[in-house]
Every structure is written in structure tokens, then in C-alpha cells.
PDB file of C-alpha atoms in Angstrom:
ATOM      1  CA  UNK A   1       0.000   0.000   0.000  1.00  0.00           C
ATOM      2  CA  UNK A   2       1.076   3.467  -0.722  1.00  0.00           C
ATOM      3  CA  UNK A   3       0.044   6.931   1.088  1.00  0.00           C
ATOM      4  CA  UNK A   4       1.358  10.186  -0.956  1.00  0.00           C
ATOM      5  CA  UNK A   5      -0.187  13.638  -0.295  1.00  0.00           C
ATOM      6  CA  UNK A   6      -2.633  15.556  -2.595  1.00  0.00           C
ATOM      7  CA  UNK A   7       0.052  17.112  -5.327  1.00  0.00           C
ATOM      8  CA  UNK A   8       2.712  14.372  -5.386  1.00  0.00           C
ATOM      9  CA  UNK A   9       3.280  12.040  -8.188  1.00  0.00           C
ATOM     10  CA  UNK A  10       2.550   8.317  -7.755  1.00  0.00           C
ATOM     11  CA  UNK A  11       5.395   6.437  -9.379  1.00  0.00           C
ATOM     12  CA  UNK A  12       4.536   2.448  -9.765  1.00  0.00           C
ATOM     13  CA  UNK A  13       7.920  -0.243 -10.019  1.00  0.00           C
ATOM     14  CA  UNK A  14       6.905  -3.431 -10.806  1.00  0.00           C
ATOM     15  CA  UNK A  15       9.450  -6.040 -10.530  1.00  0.00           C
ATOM     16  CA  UNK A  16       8.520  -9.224 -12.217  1.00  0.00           C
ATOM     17  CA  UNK A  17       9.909 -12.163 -14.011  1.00  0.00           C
ATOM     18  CA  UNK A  18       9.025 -15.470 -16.406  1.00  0.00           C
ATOM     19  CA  UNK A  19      10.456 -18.511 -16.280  1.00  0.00           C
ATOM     20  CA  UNK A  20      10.357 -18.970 -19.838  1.00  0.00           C
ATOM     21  CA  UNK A  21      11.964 -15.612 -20.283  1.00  0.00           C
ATOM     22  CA  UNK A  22       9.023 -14.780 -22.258  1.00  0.00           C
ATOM     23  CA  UNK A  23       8.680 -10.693 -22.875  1.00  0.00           C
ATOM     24  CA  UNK A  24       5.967  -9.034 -19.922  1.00  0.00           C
ATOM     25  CA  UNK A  25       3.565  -6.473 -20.539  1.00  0.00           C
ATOM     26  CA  UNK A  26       2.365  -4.978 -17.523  1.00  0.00           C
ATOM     27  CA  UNK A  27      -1.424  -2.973 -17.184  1.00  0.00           C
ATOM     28  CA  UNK A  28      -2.517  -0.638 -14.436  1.00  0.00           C
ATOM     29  CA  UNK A  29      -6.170   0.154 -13.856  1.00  0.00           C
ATOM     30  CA  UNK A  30      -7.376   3.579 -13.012  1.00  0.00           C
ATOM     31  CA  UNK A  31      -6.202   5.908 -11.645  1.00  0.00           C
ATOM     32  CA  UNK A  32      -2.538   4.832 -12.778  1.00  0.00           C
ATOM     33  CA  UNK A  33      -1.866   5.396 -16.083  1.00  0.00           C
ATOM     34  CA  UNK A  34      -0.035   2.830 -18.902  1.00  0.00           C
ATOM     35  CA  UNK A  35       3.723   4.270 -17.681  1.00  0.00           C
ATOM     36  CA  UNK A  36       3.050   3.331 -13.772  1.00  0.00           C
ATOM     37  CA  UNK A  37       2.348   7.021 -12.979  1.00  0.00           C
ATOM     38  CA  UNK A  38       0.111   9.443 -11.699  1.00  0.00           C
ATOM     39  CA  UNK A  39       0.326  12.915 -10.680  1.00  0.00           C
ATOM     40  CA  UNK A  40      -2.309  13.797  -7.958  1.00  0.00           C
ATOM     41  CA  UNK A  41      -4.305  17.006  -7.679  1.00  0.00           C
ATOM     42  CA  UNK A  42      -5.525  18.955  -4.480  1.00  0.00           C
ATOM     43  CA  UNK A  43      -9.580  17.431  -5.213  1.00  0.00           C
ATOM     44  CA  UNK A  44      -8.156  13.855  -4.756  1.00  0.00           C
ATOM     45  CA  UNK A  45      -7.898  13.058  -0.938  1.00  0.00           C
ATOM     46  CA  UNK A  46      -9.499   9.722  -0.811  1.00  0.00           C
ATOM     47  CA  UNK A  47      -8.425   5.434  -1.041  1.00  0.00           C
ATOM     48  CA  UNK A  48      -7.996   4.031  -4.372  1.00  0.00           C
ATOM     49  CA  UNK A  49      -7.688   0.547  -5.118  1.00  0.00           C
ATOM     50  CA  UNK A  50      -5.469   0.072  -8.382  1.00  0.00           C
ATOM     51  CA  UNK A  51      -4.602  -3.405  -9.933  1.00  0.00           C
ATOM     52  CA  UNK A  52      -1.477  -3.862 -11.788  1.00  0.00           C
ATOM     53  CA  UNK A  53      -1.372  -7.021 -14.015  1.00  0.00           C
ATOM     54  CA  UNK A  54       1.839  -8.950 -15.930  1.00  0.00           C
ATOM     55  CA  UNK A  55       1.455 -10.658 -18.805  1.00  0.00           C
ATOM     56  CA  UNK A  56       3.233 -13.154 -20.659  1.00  0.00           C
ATOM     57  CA  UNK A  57       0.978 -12.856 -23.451  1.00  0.00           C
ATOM     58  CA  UNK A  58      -0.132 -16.109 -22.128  1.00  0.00           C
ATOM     59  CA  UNK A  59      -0.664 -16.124 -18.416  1.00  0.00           C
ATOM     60  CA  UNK A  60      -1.513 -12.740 -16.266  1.00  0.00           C
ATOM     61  CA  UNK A  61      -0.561 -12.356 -12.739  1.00  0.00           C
ATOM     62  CA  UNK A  62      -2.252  -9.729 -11.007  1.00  0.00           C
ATOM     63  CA  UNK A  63      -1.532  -7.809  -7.701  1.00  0.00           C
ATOM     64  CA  UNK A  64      -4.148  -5.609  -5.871  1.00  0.00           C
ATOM     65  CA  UNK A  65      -3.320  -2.661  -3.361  1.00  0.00           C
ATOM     66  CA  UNK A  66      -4.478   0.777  -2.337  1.00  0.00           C
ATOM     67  CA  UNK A  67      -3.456   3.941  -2.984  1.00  0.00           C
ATOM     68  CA  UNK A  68      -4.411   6.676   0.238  1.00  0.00           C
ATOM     69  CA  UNK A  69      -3.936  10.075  -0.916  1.00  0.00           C
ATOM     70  CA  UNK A  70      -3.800  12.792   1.900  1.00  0.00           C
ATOM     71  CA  UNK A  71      -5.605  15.932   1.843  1.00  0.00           C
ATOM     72  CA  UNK A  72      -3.209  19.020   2.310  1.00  0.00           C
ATOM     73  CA  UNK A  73      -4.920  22.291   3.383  1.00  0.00           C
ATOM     74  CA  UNK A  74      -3.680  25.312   1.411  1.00  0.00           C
ATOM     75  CA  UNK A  75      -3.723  28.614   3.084  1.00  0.00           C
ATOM     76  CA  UNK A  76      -5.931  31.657   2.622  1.00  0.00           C
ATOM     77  CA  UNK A  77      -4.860  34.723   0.391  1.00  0.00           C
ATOM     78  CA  UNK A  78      -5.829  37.851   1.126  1.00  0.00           C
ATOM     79  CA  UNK A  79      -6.528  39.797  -2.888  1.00  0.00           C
ATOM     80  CA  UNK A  80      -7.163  43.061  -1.262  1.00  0.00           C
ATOM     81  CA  UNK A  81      -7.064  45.356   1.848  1.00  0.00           C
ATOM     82  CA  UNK A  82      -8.826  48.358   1.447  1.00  0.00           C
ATOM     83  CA  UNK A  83      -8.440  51.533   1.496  1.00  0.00           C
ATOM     84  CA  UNK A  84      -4.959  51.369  -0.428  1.00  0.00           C
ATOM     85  CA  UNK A  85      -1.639  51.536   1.001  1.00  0.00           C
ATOM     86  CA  UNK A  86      -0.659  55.289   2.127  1.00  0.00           C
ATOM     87  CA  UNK A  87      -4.055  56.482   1.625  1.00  0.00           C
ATOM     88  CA  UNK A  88      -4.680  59.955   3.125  1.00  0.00           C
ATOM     89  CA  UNK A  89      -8.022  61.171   5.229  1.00  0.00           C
ATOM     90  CA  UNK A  90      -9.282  63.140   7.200  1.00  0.00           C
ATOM     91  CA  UNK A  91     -10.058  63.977  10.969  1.00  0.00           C
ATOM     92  CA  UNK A  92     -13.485  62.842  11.590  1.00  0.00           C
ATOM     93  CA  UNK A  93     -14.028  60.884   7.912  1.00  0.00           C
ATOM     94  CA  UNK A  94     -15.349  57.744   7.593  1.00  0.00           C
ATOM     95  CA  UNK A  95     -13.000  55.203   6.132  1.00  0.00           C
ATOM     96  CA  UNK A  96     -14.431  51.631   4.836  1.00  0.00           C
ATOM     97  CA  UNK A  97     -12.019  48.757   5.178  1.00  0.00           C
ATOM     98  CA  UNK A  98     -12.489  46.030   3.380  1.00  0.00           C
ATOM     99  CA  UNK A  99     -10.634  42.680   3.421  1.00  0.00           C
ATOM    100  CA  UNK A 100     -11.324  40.560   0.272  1.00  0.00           C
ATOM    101  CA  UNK A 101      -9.910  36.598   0.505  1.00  0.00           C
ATOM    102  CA  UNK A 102     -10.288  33.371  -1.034  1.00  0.00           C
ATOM    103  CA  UNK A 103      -9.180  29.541  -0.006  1.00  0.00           C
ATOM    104  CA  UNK A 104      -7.899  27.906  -2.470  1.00  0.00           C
ATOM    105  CA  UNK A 105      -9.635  24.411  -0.754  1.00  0.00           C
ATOM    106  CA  UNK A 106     -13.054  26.394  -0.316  1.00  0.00           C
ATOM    107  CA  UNK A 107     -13.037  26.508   3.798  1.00  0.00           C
ATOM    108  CA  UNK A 108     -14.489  28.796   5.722  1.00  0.00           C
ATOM    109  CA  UNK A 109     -12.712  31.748   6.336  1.00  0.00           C
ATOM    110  CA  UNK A 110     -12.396  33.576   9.735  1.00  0.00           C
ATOM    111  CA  UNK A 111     -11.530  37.177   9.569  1.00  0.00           C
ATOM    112  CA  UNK A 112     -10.105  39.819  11.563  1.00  0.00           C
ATOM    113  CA  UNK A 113      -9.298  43.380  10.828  1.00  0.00           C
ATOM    114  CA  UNK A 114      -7.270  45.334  13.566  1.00  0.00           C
ATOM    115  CA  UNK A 115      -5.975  49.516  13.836  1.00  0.00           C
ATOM    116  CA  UNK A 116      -2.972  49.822  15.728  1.00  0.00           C
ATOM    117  CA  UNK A 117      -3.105  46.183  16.947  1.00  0.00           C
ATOM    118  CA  UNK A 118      -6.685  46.334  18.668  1.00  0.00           C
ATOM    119  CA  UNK A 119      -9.072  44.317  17.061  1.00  0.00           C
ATOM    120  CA  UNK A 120     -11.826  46.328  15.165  1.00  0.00           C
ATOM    121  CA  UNK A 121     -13.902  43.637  13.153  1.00  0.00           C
ATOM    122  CA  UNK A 122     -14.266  40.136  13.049  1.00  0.00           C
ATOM    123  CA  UNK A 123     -15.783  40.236  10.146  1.00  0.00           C
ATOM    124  CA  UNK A 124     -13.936  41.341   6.755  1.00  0.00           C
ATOM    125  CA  UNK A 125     -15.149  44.842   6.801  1.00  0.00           C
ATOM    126  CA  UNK A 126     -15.305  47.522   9.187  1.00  0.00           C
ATOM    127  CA  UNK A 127     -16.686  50.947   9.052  1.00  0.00           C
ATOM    128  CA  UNK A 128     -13.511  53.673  11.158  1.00  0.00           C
ATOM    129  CA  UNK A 129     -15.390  56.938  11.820  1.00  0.00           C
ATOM    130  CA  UNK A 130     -12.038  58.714  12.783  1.00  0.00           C
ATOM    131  CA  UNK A 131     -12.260  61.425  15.500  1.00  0.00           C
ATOM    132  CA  UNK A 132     -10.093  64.353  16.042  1.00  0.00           C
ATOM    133  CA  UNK A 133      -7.964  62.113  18.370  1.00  0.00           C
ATOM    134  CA  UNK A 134      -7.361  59.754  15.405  1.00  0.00           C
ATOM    135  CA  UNK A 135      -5.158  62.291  13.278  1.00  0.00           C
ATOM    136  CA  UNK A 136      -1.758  60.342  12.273  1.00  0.00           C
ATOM    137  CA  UNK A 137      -0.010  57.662  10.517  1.00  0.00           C
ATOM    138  CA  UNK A 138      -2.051  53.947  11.728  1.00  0.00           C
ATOM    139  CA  UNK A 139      -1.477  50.208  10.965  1.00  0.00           C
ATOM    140  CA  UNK A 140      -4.694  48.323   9.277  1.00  0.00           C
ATOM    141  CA  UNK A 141      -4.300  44.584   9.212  1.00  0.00           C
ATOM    142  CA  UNK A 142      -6.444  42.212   7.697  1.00  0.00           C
ATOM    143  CA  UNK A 143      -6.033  38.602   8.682  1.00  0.00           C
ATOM    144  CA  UNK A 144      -7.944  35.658   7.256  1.00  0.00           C
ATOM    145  CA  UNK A 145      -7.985  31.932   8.806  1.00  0.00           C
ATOM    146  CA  UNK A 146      -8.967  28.583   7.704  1.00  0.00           C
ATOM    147  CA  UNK A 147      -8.923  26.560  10.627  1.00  0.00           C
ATOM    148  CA  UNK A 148      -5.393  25.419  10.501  1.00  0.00           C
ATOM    149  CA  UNK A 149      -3.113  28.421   7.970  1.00  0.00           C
ATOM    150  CA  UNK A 150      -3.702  31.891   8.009  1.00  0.00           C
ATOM    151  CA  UNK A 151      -2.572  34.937   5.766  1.00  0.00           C
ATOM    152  CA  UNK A 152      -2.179  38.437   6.285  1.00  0.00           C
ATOM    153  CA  UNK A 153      -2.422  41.730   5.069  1.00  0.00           C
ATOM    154  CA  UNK A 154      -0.692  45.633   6.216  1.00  0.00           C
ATOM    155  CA  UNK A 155      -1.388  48.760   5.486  1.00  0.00           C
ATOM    156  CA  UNK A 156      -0.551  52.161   6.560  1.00  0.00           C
ATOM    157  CA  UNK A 157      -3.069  54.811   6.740  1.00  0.00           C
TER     158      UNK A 157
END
């Protein structure tokens, strides 16, 4: 049996031999294609039974085992944090932020969006009406979860 993670190639080495010396011809069912090989994708976690037969062109041998492929979580990317880098405002305006993400594996996503380290949203927007204490330079991060990676986003405002 043979366990491989979602991505890596599934190389197959058959070692047989005939008695007679007589030429072999070996065939792999499905998923494994006619060289022995098959390159994995990040949709097939799963068990997979694969036969590989010999033949002599007159007797077939046949051996049966299973293939477990592993599912690998990819992590979150964050396409945008907005506002834009540097952007300017002023006292007492009302700045959207808005975190846009994807997972490449389609999990739920868990968002946070701090200012100047405190937590603001845990959602991935938030709504900053800035007071007159708020005037200078601040750090908005956007960071997105899946459960098990996580990505994140800066900017400064």
C-alpha cells in the first residue's frame, strides 16, 4: 500500500519475471496510467484501489493494493485590503475597510481586521469613523484563517 499527499506524483515499479523468459507487458487500472504514474491534484484526498497485471501474453498475474492520498490544506490569500496603502483622510471621515480573501480548498474563512493592533472587526469589513484624536499615521491589518493556515495583510493609513 502506498500513502502520498494531494500534489505528489505516484510512481509504480513493478518487478517481475518469467520462467520462460518470455517478454511481460504490464497494465494498471485507473487511476494509474499505462507508464506506472500518476500525478495527484488537491480534489483527490481519498483510497484508491489500483490493480497492476503482468502478462506473458499467455498467463496474467495480477496484484491488488491501495493507494491513500492525503488531503493538504492550502492557506488563505488575502486579494485586497482596502483603502490602499498610504491612503490619506481626514479627521473625523469615515474610512471603509475592506478585506477581500479566497481559499484555495473552499473553507471557511475567519476574519479579523485590527488599527494599531486592537481588534476592530471580526468580520472582513469595518466601518472607522475617525475622531479628532485619530489624526496620524495607523497600521490596518487584515487577517484571514482557515482553521489550521492563516494569511495576512498591512497597510498604513
Amino acid at each position: 500500500d502506498i500513502t502520498v499527499n494531494e500534489s505528489d506524483l505516484v510512481a509504480i515499479t513493478v518487478n517481475a519475471s518469467d520462467l520462460d523468459s518470455d517478454s511481460l507487458t504490464f497494465f494498471y487500472s485507473s487511476p494509474i496510467n499505462s507508464s506506472g504514474m500518476w500525478q495527484t491534484d488537491y480534489n483527490f484526498a481519498g483510497s484508491y484501489r489500483v490493480n497492476v497485471t503482468v502478462s506473458d501474453g499467455q498467463y496474467n498475474a495480477t496484484e491488488t493494493f491501495n493507494i491513500t492520498v492525503l488531503d493538504v490544506n492550502r492557506a488563505p490569500v488575502i486579494s485586497s485590503l482596502m483603502p490602499a496603502n498610504n491612503s490619506v483622510f481626514n479627521e473625523t471621515d469615515v474610512i471603509n475597510i475592506i478585506a477581500s480573501a479566497s481559499d484555495p480548498d473552499n473553507d471557511t474563512m475567519i476574519y479579523s481586521i485590527k488599527i494599531d493592533g486592537k481588534e476592530a472587526s471580526t468580520n472582513n469589513s469595518y466601518q472607522w469613523i475617525t475622531g479628532y484624536e485619530d489624526a496620524g499615521l495607523h497600521t490596518i491589518r487584515a487577517t484571514v484563517s482557515d482553521g489550521k493556515s492563516t494569511a495576512s495583510k498591512e497597510h498604513a493609513l
